[in-house]
Amino acid sequence: MTLLHRIGTRLRRPQGVPWRSAGLRTESLSADESVRSTGWVFDNKTGEVSLESFTAGGDNEVRRYLKLFGFTDDSTRTLSMVEIGSGIGRMTAGFSKRFAMVYAADVDAAFLERCRETVFHHGTPPALRTVHVADGRSLDVATGSVDFAFSYITLQHCGTDDALSLVSEALRVTKTGGQVALNFRTWTMLDTALVPLGGLVRVLWRVPKAAKHMARIRALTRLGWQANRLSPDDVLASIGLDLIGTRLRDVTIVHSPRRRVRVSAEGVRRLAVRRVHPSHWWLVARLA
Ligand SMILES: C[S@@+](CC[C@H](N)C(=O)[O-])C[C@H]1O[C@@H](n2cnc3c(N)ncnc32)[C@H](O)[C@@H]1O
């Protein structure tokens, strides 16, 4: 990649820069060292953690979410799925033990390398394929090829257009009769400060020398990751309201009982589930 091209990419997609800096830090580390020393990329804990404890937590979430989305224990054995924003494989390892094929997709190639390592140690390697989301918005996965498209704590980290493009990609790659479960983050009081600060941090990140230092400061990196907040109305409008009840069936917004969500579209169910974080919501739907 030429210098001009690199600068162009930074300017067009500043929200991707903090992720690439974070990914670069994992390049010289093993997956286990990445978890122990950086807390990347999920729960931010360092010290008394290991790749094993990290993926054990991921396994629990995989089990709980699959149950929430209606998959019984053995029902996924012959199915394929795509995980959009796999990171270093915290949940991918668990998915690989339950699905016949898992496409782990991420914007950062170094994370995907660590993800392969994580699945090698704690999952089922033959079930894994990695997909580099080089442009941050499209999936190199065939149309109508997977039974389940899943994304957790990722779409909030993409620019709005990229997040909505990945939603449409999730629908494109899912088979007729398949299911999508996509996680989003909506506005909280704290976000009125967090989101503009995140924008400011991403501006500073464009200075190459500053980026190197900033990637070492976890609080700054986390701020830089905050790229959008989308409501169910935003996402459903971008999908196309005419698809609800026609191409998309059983459309459900899963949210926390501590949070009221507004859904203007007709034919959309709301489901309050205690363990959903108050600032998160899920779009769950079946492809007709
Ligand atoms: C907070 S991590 C979550 C990882 C994983 N889902 C988990 O729960 O452990 C968010 C991930 O999203 C990835 N990501 C950010 N923007 C992305 C994009 N535009 N396309 C694909 N992945 C993206 C990051 O590289 C990172 O691995």
PDB file of C-alpha atoms and ligand atoms in Angstrom:
ATOM      1  CA  MET A   1       0.000   0.000   0.000  1.00  0.00           C
ATOM      2  CA  THR A   2       1.492   3.376  -0.985  1.00  0.00           C
ATOM      3  CA  LEU A   3       1.781   6.223   1.509  1.00  0.00           C
ATOM      4  CA  LEU A   4      -0.889   8.200  -0.373  1.00  0.00           C
ATOM      5  CA  HIS A   5      -3.246   5.247  -0.350  1.00  0.00           C
ATOM      6  CA  ARG A   6      -2.644   4.767   3.386  1.00  0.00           C
ATOM      7  CA  ILE A   7      -3.369   8.419   4.136  1.00  0.00           C
ATOM      8  CA  GLY A   8      -6.481   8.234   1.916  1.00  0.00           C
ATOM      9  CA  THR A   9      -7.782   5.211   3.845  1.00  0.00           C
ATOM     10  CA  ARG A  10      -7.138   6.914   7.192  1.00  0.00           C
ATOM     11  CA  LEU A  11      -9.079   9.990   6.074  1.00  0.00           C
ATOM     12  CA  ARG A  12     -11.974   8.024   4.627  1.00  0.00           C
ATOM     13  CA  ARG A  13     -12.269   5.529   7.508  1.00  0.00           C
ATOM     14  CA  PRO A  14     -10.820   7.104  10.650  1.00  0.00           C
ATOM     15  CA  GLN A  15     -12.898   4.729  12.836  1.00  0.00           C
ATOM     16  CA  GLY A  16     -10.852   1.801  11.474  1.00  0.00           C
ATOM     17  CA  VAL A  17      -7.510   3.298  12.529  1.00  0.00           C
ATOM     18  CA  PRO A  18      -7.724   2.586  16.290  1.00  0.00           C
ATOM     19  CA  TRP A  19      -8.633  -1.030  15.457  1.00  0.00           C
ATOM     20  CA  ARG A  20      -5.653  -1.439  13.167  1.00  0.00           C
ATOM     21  CA  SER A  21      -3.383   0.058  15.857  1.00  0.00           C
ATOM     22  CA  ALA A  22      -4.844  -2.399  18.375  1.00  0.00           C
ATOM     23  CA  GLY A  23      -4.377  -5.233  15.897  1.00  0.00           C
ATOM     24  CA  LEU A  24      -0.767  -4.232  15.294  1.00  0.00           C
ATOM     25  CA  ARG A  25      -0.062  -4.625  18.993  1.00  0.00           C
ATOM     26  CA  THR A  26      -1.180  -8.241  18.807  1.00  0.00           C
ATOM     27  CA  GLU A  27       1.056  -8.991  15.816  1.00  0.00           C
ATOM     28  CA  SER A  28       4.147  -9.598  17.890  1.00  0.00           C
ATOM     29  CA  LEU A  29       2.265 -11.401  20.688  1.00  0.00           C
ATOM     30  CA  SER A  30       0.664 -14.825  20.932  1.00  0.00           C
ATOM     31  CA  ALA A  31      -3.106 -14.887  21.484  1.00  0.00           C
ATOM     32  CA  ASP A  32      -2.502 -15.808  25.140  1.00  0.00           C
ATOM     33  CA  GLU A  33      -0.073 -12.906  25.632  1.00  0.00           C
ATOM     34  CA  SER A  34      -2.510 -10.555  23.885  1.00  0.00           C
ATOM     35  CA  VAL A  35      -5.221 -11.441  26.393  1.00  0.00           C
ATOM     36  CA  ARG A  36      -2.919 -11.291  29.425  1.00  0.00           C
ATOM     37  CA  SER A  37      -1.166  -8.037  28.632  1.00  0.00           C
ATOM     38  CA  THR A  38      -3.655  -5.924  26.732  1.00  0.00           C
ATOM     39  CA  GLY A  39      -7.122  -7.055  27.706  1.00  0.00           C
ATOM     40  CA  TRP A  40      -7.864  -6.994  23.955  1.00  0.00           C
ATOM     41  CA  VAL A  41     -10.321  -6.879  22.756  1.00  0.00           C
ATOM     42  CA  PHE A  42     -13.263  -7.687  24.841  1.00  0.00           C
ATOM     43  CA  ASP A  43     -13.484  -7.286  28.605  1.00  0.00           C
ATOM     44  CA  ASN A  44     -10.424  -5.153  29.200  1.00  0.00           C
ATOM     45  CA  LYS A  45      -9.201  -7.281  32.109  1.00  0.00           C
ATOM     46  CA  THR A  46      -5.477  -7.942  32.387  1.00  0.00           C
ATOM     47  CA  GLY A  47      -3.363  -9.908  34.851  1.00  0.00           C
ATOM     48  CA  GLU A  48      -5.277 -12.925  36.110  1.00  0.00           C
ATOM     49  CA  VAL A  49      -6.617 -13.821  32.673  1.00  0.00           C
ATOM     50  CA  SER A  50      -5.499 -16.246  30.025  1.00  0.00           C
ATOM     51  CA  LEU A  51      -6.628 -17.251  26.584  1.00  0.00           C
ATOM     52  CA  GLU A  52      -8.275 -20.235  28.258  1.00  0.00           C
ATOM     53  CA  SER A  53     -10.345 -18.140  30.703  1.00  0.00           C
ATOM     54  CA  PHE A  54     -11.113 -15.649  27.921  1.00  0.00           C
ATOM     55  CA  THR A  55     -12.550 -18.353  25.646  1.00  0.00           C
ATOM     56  CA  ALA A  56     -14.309 -20.074  28.569  1.00  0.00           C
ATOM     57  CA  GLY A  57     -16.233 -16.799  29.056  1.00  0.00           C
ATOM     58  CA  GLY A  58     -16.889 -16.732  25.299  1.00  0.00           C
ATOM     59  CA  ASP A  59     -18.178 -20.344  25.393  1.00  0.00           C
ATOM     60  CA  ASN A  60     -20.717 -19.392  28.078  1.00  0.00           C
ATOM     61  CA  GLU A  61     -21.941 -16.478  26.006  1.00  0.00           C
ATOM     62  CA  VAL A  62     -22.180 -18.672  22.901  1.00  0.00           C
ATOM     63  CA  ARG A  63     -24.328 -21.181  24.813  1.00  0.00           C
ATOM     64  CA  ARG A  64     -26.571 -18.500  26.316  1.00  0.00           C
ATOM     65  CA  TYR A  65     -27.049 -16.549  23.095  1.00  0.00           C
ATOM     66  CA  LEU A  66     -27.717 -19.621  20.955  1.00  0.00           C
ATOM     67  CA  LYS A  67     -30.400 -20.627  23.450  1.00  0.00           C
ATOM     68  CA  LEU A  68     -31.864 -17.108  23.410  1.00  0.00           C
ATOM     69  CA  PHE A  69     -32.025 -17.191  19.596  1.00  0.00           C
ATOM     70  CA  GLY A  70     -33.862 -20.518  19.645  1.00  0.00           C
ATOM     71  CA  PHE A  71     -31.100 -23.013  18.796  1.00  0.00           C
ATOM     72  CA  THR A  72     -31.301 -26.214  20.783  1.00  0.00           C
ATOM     73  CA  ASP A  73     -28.099 -27.964  21.885  1.00  0.00           C
ATOM     74  CA  ASP A  74     -27.461 -30.200  18.889  1.00  0.00           C
ATOM     75  CA  SER A  75     -29.385 -28.247  16.262  1.00  0.00           C
ATOM     76  CA  THR A  76     -26.342 -26.384  14.940  1.00  0.00           C
ATOM     77  CA  ARG A  77     -24.066 -29.390  14.241  1.00  0.00           C
ATOM     78  CA  THR A  78     -24.658 -29.359  10.476  1.00  0.00           C
ATOM     79  CA  LEU A  79     -25.116 -25.597  10.101  1.00  0.00           C
ATOM     80  CA  SER A  80     -22.805 -22.836   8.912  1.00  0.00           C
ATOM     81  CA  MET A  81     -22.501 -19.309  10.281  1.00  0.00           C
ATOM     82  CA  VAL A  82     -20.676 -16.035   9.884  1.00  0.00           C
ATOM     83  CA  GLU A  83     -19.467 -14.040  12.881  1.00  0.00           C
ATOM     84  CA  ILE A  84     -19.022 -10.377  11.907  1.00  0.00           C
ATOM     85  CA  GLY A  85     -16.293  -8.866  14.113  1.00  0.00           C
ATOM     86  CA  SER A  86     -14.749 -12.031  15.539  1.00  0.00           C
ATOM     87  CA  GLY A  87     -11.789 -10.237  17.150  1.00  0.00           C
ATOM     88  CA  ILE A  88      -9.193 -12.682  18.433  1.00  0.00           C
ATOM     89  CA  GLY A  89     -11.794 -15.447  18.657  1.00  0.00           C
ATOM     90  CA  ARG A  90     -13.269 -15.123  22.158  1.00  0.00           C
ATOM     91  CA  MET A  91     -16.601 -16.557  20.948  1.00  0.00           C
ATOM     92  CA  THR A  92     -15.362 -18.026  17.648  1.00  0.00           C
ATOM     93  CA  ALA A  93     -13.746 -20.945  19.488  1.00  0.00           C
ATOM     94  CA  GLY A  94     -17.120 -21.835  21.054  1.00  0.00           C
ATOM     95  CA  PHE A  95     -18.965 -21.428  17.744  1.00  0.00           C
ATOM     96  CA  SER A  96     -16.431 -23.680  15.990  1.00  0.00           C
ATOM     97  CA  LYS A  97     -17.262 -26.483  18.453  1.00  0.00           C
ATOM     98  CA  ARG A  98     -20.979 -26.207  17.704  1.00  0.00           C
ATOM     99  CA  PHE A  99     -21.238 -25.364  13.980  1.00  0.00           C
ATOM    100  CA  ALA A 100     -19.977 -27.332  10.976  1.00  0.00           C
ATOM    101  CA  MET A 101     -18.490 -24.155   9.473  1.00  0.00           C
ATOM    102  CA  VAL A 102     -17.745 -20.726  10.969  1.00  0.00           C
ATOM    103  CA  TYR A 103     -16.653 -17.777   8.846  1.00  0.00           C
ATOM    104  CA  ALA A 104     -14.874 -15.419  11.266  1.00  0.00           C
ATOM    105  CA  ALA A 105     -14.909 -11.964   9.675  1.00  0.00           C
ATOM    106  CA  ASP A 106     -12.944  -8.984  10.962  1.00  0.00           C
ATOM    107  CA  VAL A 107     -11.574  -5.676   9.695  1.00  0.00           C
ATOM    108  CA  ASP A 108      -8.190  -6.424  11.247  1.00  0.00           C
ATOM    109  CA  ALA A 109      -6.005  -9.123   9.685  1.00  0.00           C
ATOM    110  CA  ALA A 110      -3.796  -9.438  12.798  1.00  0.00           C
ATOM    111  CA  PHE A 111      -6.853 -10.215  14.943  1.00  0.00           C
ATOM    112  CA  LEU A 112      -7.815 -12.915  12.439  1.00  0.00           C
ATOM    113  CA  GLU A 113      -4.372 -14.463  12.797  1.00  0.00           C
ATOM    114  CA  ARG A 114      -4.800 -14.543  16.594  1.00  0.00           C
ATOM    115  CA  CYS A 115      -8.336 -15.886  16.054  1.00  0.00           C
ATOM    116  CA  ARG A 116      -6.939 -18.875  14.125  1.00  0.00           C
ATOM    117  CA  GLU A 117      -4.541 -19.479  17.006  1.00  0.00           C
ATOM    118  CA  THR A 118      -7.359 -19.242  19.574  1.00  0.00           C
ATOM    119  CA  VAL A 119      -9.500 -21.732  17.658  1.00  0.00           C
ATOM    120  CA  PHE A 120      -6.485 -24.032  17.233  1.00  0.00           C
ATOM    121  CA  HIS A 121      -6.037 -24.186  21.033  1.00  0.00           C
ATOM    122  CA  HIS A 122      -9.626 -23.951  22.272  1.00  0.00           C
ATOM    123  CA  GLY A 123     -11.963 -24.740  19.384  1.00  0.00           C
ATOM    124  CA  THR A 124     -12.346 -26.990  16.353  1.00  0.00           C
ATOM    125  CA  PRO A 125      -9.877 -25.736  13.697  1.00  0.00           C
ATOM    126  CA  PRO A 126     -11.314 -27.591  10.643  1.00  0.00           C
ATOM    127  CA  ALA A 127     -14.588 -25.699  11.123  1.00  0.00           C
ATOM    128  CA  LEU A 128     -12.915 -22.279  10.812  1.00  0.00           C
ATOM    129  CA  ARG A 129     -12.542 -20.002   7.788  1.00  0.00           C
ATOM    130  CA  THR A 130     -11.355 -16.409   8.229  1.00  0.00           C
ATOM    131  CA  VAL A 131     -12.639 -13.530   6.127  1.00  0.00           C
ATOM    132  CA  HIS A 132     -10.782 -10.229   6.038  1.00  0.00           C
ATOM    133  CA  VAL A 133     -13.268  -7.323   5.855  1.00  0.00           C
ATOM    134  CA  ALA A 134     -10.639  -5.184   4.135  1.00  0.00           C
ATOM    135  CA  ASP A 135     -12.998  -2.324   3.220  1.00  0.00           C
ATOM    136  CA  GLY A 136     -14.827  -2.406   6.581  1.00  0.00           C
ATOM    137  CA  ARG A 137     -18.195  -2.917   4.884  1.00  0.00           C
ATOM    138  CA  SER A 138     -18.465  -6.011   2.681  1.00  0.00           C
ATOM    139  CA  LEU A 139     -18.163  -9.725   3.326  1.00  0.00           C
ATOM    140  CA  ASP A 140     -16.331 -12.028   0.960  1.00  0.00           C
ATOM    141  CA  VAL A 141     -18.887 -14.768   1.582  1.00  0.00           C
ATOM    142  CA  ALA A 142     -21.224 -16.208  -1.080  1.00  0.00           C
ATOM    143  CA  THR A 143     -24.827 -15.024  -1.267  1.00  0.00           C
ATOM    144  CA  GLY A 144     -27.310 -17.288   0.540  1.00  0.00           C
ATOM    145  CA  SER A 145     -24.594 -19.557   1.907  1.00  0.00           C
ATOM    146  CA  VAL A 146     -24.862 -19.498   5.723  1.00  0.00           C
ATOM    147  CA  ASP A 147     -27.583 -20.553   8.140  1.00  0.00           C
ATOM    148  CA  PHE A 148     -26.805 -17.935  10.779  1.00  0.00           C
ATOM    149  CA  ALA A 149     -25.264 -14.447  10.698  1.00  0.00           C
ATOM    150  CA  PHE A 150     -24.163 -13.169  14.092  1.00  0.00           C
ATOM    151  CA  SER A 151     -22.457 -10.012  15.297  1.00  0.00           C
ATOM    152  CA  TYR A 152     -21.709  -8.942  18.866  1.00  0.00           C
ATOM    153  CA  ILE A 153     -20.243  -5.630  20.069  1.00  0.00           C
ATOM    154  CA  THR A 154     -18.949  -4.771  16.613  1.00  0.00           C
ATOM    155  CA  LEU A 155     -21.467  -2.735  14.635  1.00  0.00           C
ATOM    156  CA  GLN A 156     -21.173   0.127  17.182  1.00  0.00           C
ATOM    157  CA  HIS A 157     -17.502   0.349  16.270  1.00  0.00           C
ATOM    158  CA  CYS A 158     -17.987   0.901  12.532  1.00  0.00           C
ATOM    159  CA  GLY A 159     -18.915   4.174  10.872  1.00  0.00           C
ATOM    160  CA  THR A 160     -22.711   4.379  10.427  1.00  0.00           C
ATOM    161  CA  ASP A 161     -22.572   3.643   6.674  1.00  0.00           C
ATOM    162  CA  ASP A 162     -20.268   0.670   7.186  1.00  0.00           C
ATOM    163  CA  ALA A 163     -22.459  -0.721   9.992  1.00  0.00           C
ATOM    164  CA  LEU A 164     -25.575  -0.483   7.806  1.00  0.00           C
ATOM    165  CA  SER A 165     -23.697  -2.006   4.881  1.00  0.00           C
ATOM    166  CA  LEU A 166     -22.660  -4.955   7.101  1.00  0.00           C
ATOM    167  CA  VAL A 167     -26.310  -5.416   8.125  1.00  0.00           C
ATOM    168  CA  SER A 168     -27.290  -5.686   4.483  1.00  0.00           C
ATOM    169  CA  GLU A 169     -24.341  -8.050   3.898  1.00  0.00           C
ATOM    170  CA  ALA A 170     -25.535 -10.242   6.791  1.00  0.00           C
ATOM    171  CA  LEU A 171     -28.947 -10.513   5.099  1.00  0.00           C
ATOM    172  CA  ARG A 172     -27.344 -11.194   1.705  1.00  0.00           C
ATOM    173  CA  VAL A 173     -25.162 -14.097   2.874  1.00  0.00           C
ATOM    174  CA  THR A 174     -27.901 -15.782   4.923  1.00  0.00           C
ATOM    175  CA  LYS A 175     -29.856 -18.639   3.323  1.00  0.00           C
ATOM    176  CA  THR A 176     -33.619 -18.719   2.966  1.00  0.00           C
ATOM    177  CA  GLY A 177     -34.879 -20.058   6.299  1.00  0.00           C
ATOM    178  CA  GLY A 178     -31.668 -18.914   8.022  1.00  0.00           C
ATOM    179  CA  GLN A 179     -31.439 -16.452  10.880  1.00  0.00           C
ATOM    180  CA  VAL A 180     -29.635 -13.220  11.728  1.00  0.00           C
ATOM    181  CA  ALA A 181     -28.827 -11.931  15.240  1.00  0.00           C
ATOM    182  CA  LEU A 182     -27.057  -8.565  15.151  1.00  0.00           C
ATOM    183  CA  ASN A 183     -26.098  -6.537  18.196  1.00  0.00           C
ATOM    184  CA  PHE A 184     -26.153  -2.713  18.296  1.00  0.00           C
ATOM    185  CA  ARG A 185     -25.562  -0.025  20.846  1.00  0.00           C
ATOM    186  CA  THR A 186     -28.012   2.803  21.340  1.00  0.00           C
ATOM    187  CA  TRP A 187     -27.644   6.186  23.047  1.00  0.00           C
ATOM    188  CA  THR A 188     -27.095   6.554  26.782  1.00  0.00           C
ATOM    189  CA  MET A 189     -26.514   9.758  28.772  1.00  0.00           C
ATOM    190  CA  LEU A 190     -22.799   8.946  28.895  1.00  0.00           C
ATOM    191  CA  ASP A 191     -22.665   8.770  25.101  1.00  0.00           C
ATOM    192  CA  THR A 192     -23.348  12.485  24.745  1.00  0.00           C
ATOM    193  CA  ALA A 193     -19.733  12.861  25.948  1.00  0.00           C
ATOM    194  CA  LEU A 194     -18.269   9.541  24.739  1.00  0.00           C
ATOM    195  CA  VAL A 195     -19.198   9.782  21.073  1.00  0.00           C
ATOM    196  CA  PRO A 196     -17.834  13.325  20.421  1.00  0.00           C
ATOM    197  CA  LEU A 197     -14.705  12.468  22.454  1.00  0.00           C
ATOM    198  CA  GLY A 198     -14.299   9.319  20.351  1.00  0.00           C
ATOM    199  CA  GLY A 199     -14.414  11.532  17.235  1.00  0.00           C
ATOM    200  CA  LEU A 200     -11.719  13.797  18.688  1.00  0.00           C
ATOM    201  CA  VAL A 201      -9.495  10.838  19.558  1.00  0.00           C
ATOM    202  CA  ARG A 202      -9.835   9.522  16.005  1.00  0.00           C
ATOM    203  CA  VAL A 203      -8.712  12.885  14.621  1.00  0.00           C
ATOM    204  CA  LEU A 204      -5.553  12.723  16.804  1.00  0.00           C
ATOM    205  CA  TRP A 205      -5.048   9.120  15.694  1.00  0.00           C
ATOM    206  CA  ARG A 206      -4.418  10.311  12.152  1.00  0.00           C
ATOM    207  CA  VAL A 207      -1.036  11.638  13.264  1.00  0.00           C
ATOM    208  CA  PRO A 208       1.155   8.539  12.750  1.00  0.00           C
ATOM    209  CA  LYS A 209       3.501   9.111  15.724  1.00  0.00           C
ATOM    210  CA  ALA A 210       0.617   9.935  18.063  1.00  0.00           C
ATOM    211  CA  ALA A 211      -1.201   6.758  16.950  1.00  0.00           C
ATOM    212  CA  LYS A 212       1.675   4.555  18.094  1.00  0.00           C
ATOM    213  CA  HIS A 213       1.565   6.001  21.615  1.00  0.00           C
ATOM    214  CA  MET A 214      -2.207   6.215  21.804  1.00  0.00           C
ATOM    215  CA  ALA A 215      -2.582   2.502  21.009  1.00  0.00           C
ATOM    216  CA  ARG A 216      -0.786   1.823  24.304  1.00  0.00           C
ATOM    217  CA  ILE A 217      -3.325   3.802  26.342  1.00  0.00           C
ATOM    218  CA  ARG A 218      -6.324   1.570  26.713  1.00  0.00           C
ATOM    219  CA  ALA A 219      -8.788   4.304  27.742  1.00  0.00           C
ATOM    220  CA  LEU A 220      -7.929   6.315  24.609  1.00  0.00           C
ATOM    221  CA  THR A 221      -8.170   3.282  22.362  1.00  0.00           C
ATOM    222  CA  ARG A 222     -11.572   2.455  23.774  1.00  0.00           C
ATOM    223  CA  LEU A 223     -12.748   6.008  23.208  1.00  0.00           C
ATOM    224  CA  GLY A 224     -11.515   5.897  19.613  1.00  0.00           C
ATOM    225  CA  TRP A 225     -13.545   2.732  19.051  1.00  0.00           C
ATOM    226  CA  GLN A 226     -16.879   4.460  19.761  1.00  0.00           C
ATOM    227  CA  ALA A 227     -18.074   5.225  16.248  1.00  0.00           C
ATOM    228  CA  ASN A 228     -21.875   5.155  16.083  1.00  0.00           C
ATOM    229  CA  ARG A 229     -25.141   4.712  17.926  1.00  0.00           C
ATOM    230  CA  LEU A 230     -28.036   3.247  15.950  1.00  0.00           C
ATOM    231  CA  SER A 231     -31.654   2.814  16.992  1.00  0.00           C
ATOM    232  CA  PRO A 232     -33.962  -0.002  15.809  1.00  0.00           C
ATOM    233  CA  ASP A 233     -35.795   2.567  13.660  1.00  0.00           C
ATOM    234  CA  ASP A 234     -32.517   3.592  11.953  1.00  0.00           C
ATOM    235  CA  VAL A 235     -31.592  -0.001  11.151  1.00  0.00           C
ATOM    236  CA  LEU A 236     -35.073  -1.151  10.077  1.00  0.00           C
ATOM    237  CA  ALA A 237     -35.433   1.893   7.817  1.00  0.00           C
ATOM    238  CA  SER A 238     -32.117   1.128   6.137  1.00  0.00           C
ATOM    239  CA  ILE A 239     -33.111  -2.510   5.562  1.00  0.00           C
ATOM    240  CA  GLY A 240     -36.422  -1.366   4.007  1.00  0.00           C
ATOM    241  CA  LEU A 241     -39.703  -1.518   5.906  1.00  0.00           C
ATOM    242  CA  ASP A 242     -41.325  -3.386   2.977  1.00  0.00           C
ATOM    243  CA  LEU A 243     -39.130  -6.402   3.779  1.00  0.00           C
ATOM    244  CA  ILE A 244     -40.649  -6.840   7.250  1.00  0.00           C
ATOM    245  CA  GLY A 245     -43.126  -9.695   7.115  1.00  0.00           C
ATOM    246  CA  THR A 246     -42.164 -10.485   3.504  1.00  0.00           C
ATOM    247  CA  ARG A 247     -38.454 -11.304   3.137  1.00  0.00           C
ATOM    248  CA  LEU A 248     -37.853 -10.997   6.880  1.00  0.00           C
ATOM    249  CA  ARG A 249     -40.013 -13.024   9.237  1.00  0.00           C
ATOM    250  CA  ASP A 250     -40.269 -13.119  13.047  1.00  0.00           C
ATOM    251  CA  VAL A 251     -38.500  -9.764  13.256  1.00  0.00           C
ATOM    252  CA  THR A 252     -37.751  -9.185  16.944  1.00  0.00           C
ATOM    253  CA  ILE A 253     -35.930  -6.421  18.790  1.00  0.00           C
ATOM    254  CA  VAL A 254     -34.378  -7.951  21.899  1.00  0.00           C
ATOM    255  CA  HIS A 255     -33.512  -5.393  24.569  1.00  0.00           C
ATOM    256  CA  SER A 256     -32.978  -4.891  28.289  1.00  0.00           C
ATOM    257  CA  PRO A 257     -36.074  -4.487  30.499  1.00  0.00           C
ATOM    258  CA  ARG A 258     -34.226  -1.479  31.958  1.00  0.00           C
ATOM    259  CA  ARG A 259     -34.471   0.321  28.661  1.00  0.00           C
ATOM    260  CA  ARG A 260     -37.561   1.338  26.676  1.00  0.00           C
ATOM    261  CA  VAL A 261     -37.004   0.974  22.956  1.00  0.00           C
ATOM    262  CA  ARG A 262     -39.000   2.729  20.316  1.00  0.00           C
ATOM    263  CA  VAL A 263     -39.956   0.711  17.254  1.00  0.00           C
ATOM    264  CA  SER A 264     -42.170   2.513  14.750  1.00  0.00           C
ATOM    265  CA  ALA A 265     -42.364  -0.248  12.120  1.00  0.00           C
ATOM    266  CA  GLU A 266     -45.396  -2.530  12.181  1.00  0.00           C
ATOM    267  CA  GLY A 267     -45.027  -6.272  12.564  1.00  0.00           C
ATOM    268  CA  VAL A 268     -41.914  -6.094  14.754  1.00  0.00           C
ATOM    269  CA  ARG A 269     -41.960  -7.886  18.099  1.00  0.00           C
ATOM    270  CA  ARG A 270     -40.179  -6.531  21.165  1.00  0.00           C
ATOM    271  CA  LEU A 271     -38.678  -8.891  23.694  1.00  0.00           C
ATOM    272  CA  ALA A 272     -37.179  -7.737  26.992  1.00  0.00           C
ATOM    273  CA  VAL A 273     -34.435 -10.038  28.256  1.00  0.00           C
ATOM    274  CA  ARG A 274     -32.717  -9.403  31.596  1.00  0.00           C
ATOM    275  CA  ARG A 275     -29.203 -10.264  30.579  1.00  0.00           C
ATOM    276  CA  VAL A 276     -29.083  -7.847  27.658  1.00  0.00           C
ATOM    277  CA  HIS A 277     -26.978  -4.792  28.533  1.00  0.00           C
ATOM    278  CA  PRO A 278     -29.186  -1.671  28.933  1.00  0.00           C
ATOM    279  CA  SER A 279     -27.345   0.158  26.153  1.00  0.00           C
ATOM    280  CA  HIS A 280     -27.511  -2.785  23.739  1.00  0.00           C
ATOM    281  CA  TRP A 281     -30.240  -4.196  21.544  1.00  0.00           C
ATOM    282  CA  TRP A 282     -30.405  -7.045  19.048  1.00  0.00           C
ATOM    283  CA  LEU A 283     -32.078  -7.394  15.687  1.00  0.00           C
ATOM    284  CA  VAL A 284     -33.178 -11.007  15.341  1.00  0.00           C
ATOM    285  CA  ALA A 285     -34.981 -12.163  12.192  1.00  0.00           C
ATOM    286  CA  ARG A 286     -35.512 -15.120   9.907  1.00  0.00           C
ATOM    287  CA  LEU A 287     -35.010 -14.955   6.139  1.00  0.00           C
ATOM    288  CA  ALA A 288     -38.214 -15.983   4.374  1.00  0.00           C
TER     289      ALA A 288
HETATM  290  C1  LIG B   1     -15.169  -5.326  20.855  1.00  0.00           C
HETATM  291  S1  LIG B   1     -14.521  -6.387  19.625  1.00  0.00           S
HETATM  292  C2  LIG B   1     -15.659  -7.740  19.797  1.00  0.00           C
HETATM  293  C3  LIG B   1     -15.082  -9.044  19.336  1.00  0.00           C
HETATM  294  C4  LIG B   1     -16.006 -10.245  19.500  1.00  0.00           C
HETATM  295  N1  LIG B   1     -17.262 -10.045  18.808  1.00  0.00           N
HETATM  296  C5  LIG B   1     -16.255 -10.535  20.972  1.00  0.00           C
HETATM  297  O1  LIG B   1     -17.405 -10.418  21.416  1.00  0.00           O
HETATM  298  O2  LIG B   1     -15.315 -10.898  21.663  1.00  0.00           O
HETATM  299  C6  LIG B   1     -15.016  -5.633  18.095  1.00  0.00           C
HETATM  300  C7  LIG B   1     -14.378  -6.257  16.856  1.00  0.00           C
HETATM  301  O3  LIG B   1     -14.974  -5.641  15.716  1.00  0.00           O
HETATM  302  C8  LIG B   1     -13.976  -5.511  14.707  1.00  0.00           C
HETATM  303  N2  LIG B   1     -14.426  -4.486  13.771  1.00  0.00           N
HETATM  304  C9  LIG B   1     -14.462  -3.149  13.950  1.00  0.00           C
HETATM  305  N3  LIG B   1     -14.920  -2.564  12.826  1.00  0.00           N
HETATM  306  C10 LIG B   1     -15.187  -3.554  11.933  1.00  0.00           C
HETATM  307  C11 LIG B   1     -15.683  -3.599  10.586  1.00  0.00           C
HETATM  308  N4  LIG B   1     -15.983  -2.476   9.931  1.00  0.00           N
HETATM  309  N5  LIG B   1     -15.829  -4.797   9.984  1.00  0.00           N
HETATM  310  C12 LIG B   1     -15.515  -5.942  10.633  1.00  0.00           C
HETATM  311  N6  LIG B   1     -15.026  -5.966  11.902  1.00  0.00           N
HETATM  312  C13 LIG B   1     -14.874  -4.802  12.540  1.00  0.00           C
HETATM  313  C14 LIG B   1     -12.728  -5.131  15.490  1.00  0.00           C
HETATM  314  O4  LIG B   1     -11.536  -5.346  14.752  1.00  0.00           O
HETATM  315  C15 LIG B   1     -12.881  -6.045  16.720  1.00  0.00           C
HETATM  316  O5  LIG B   1     -12.254  -7.263  16.512  1.00  0.00           O
END
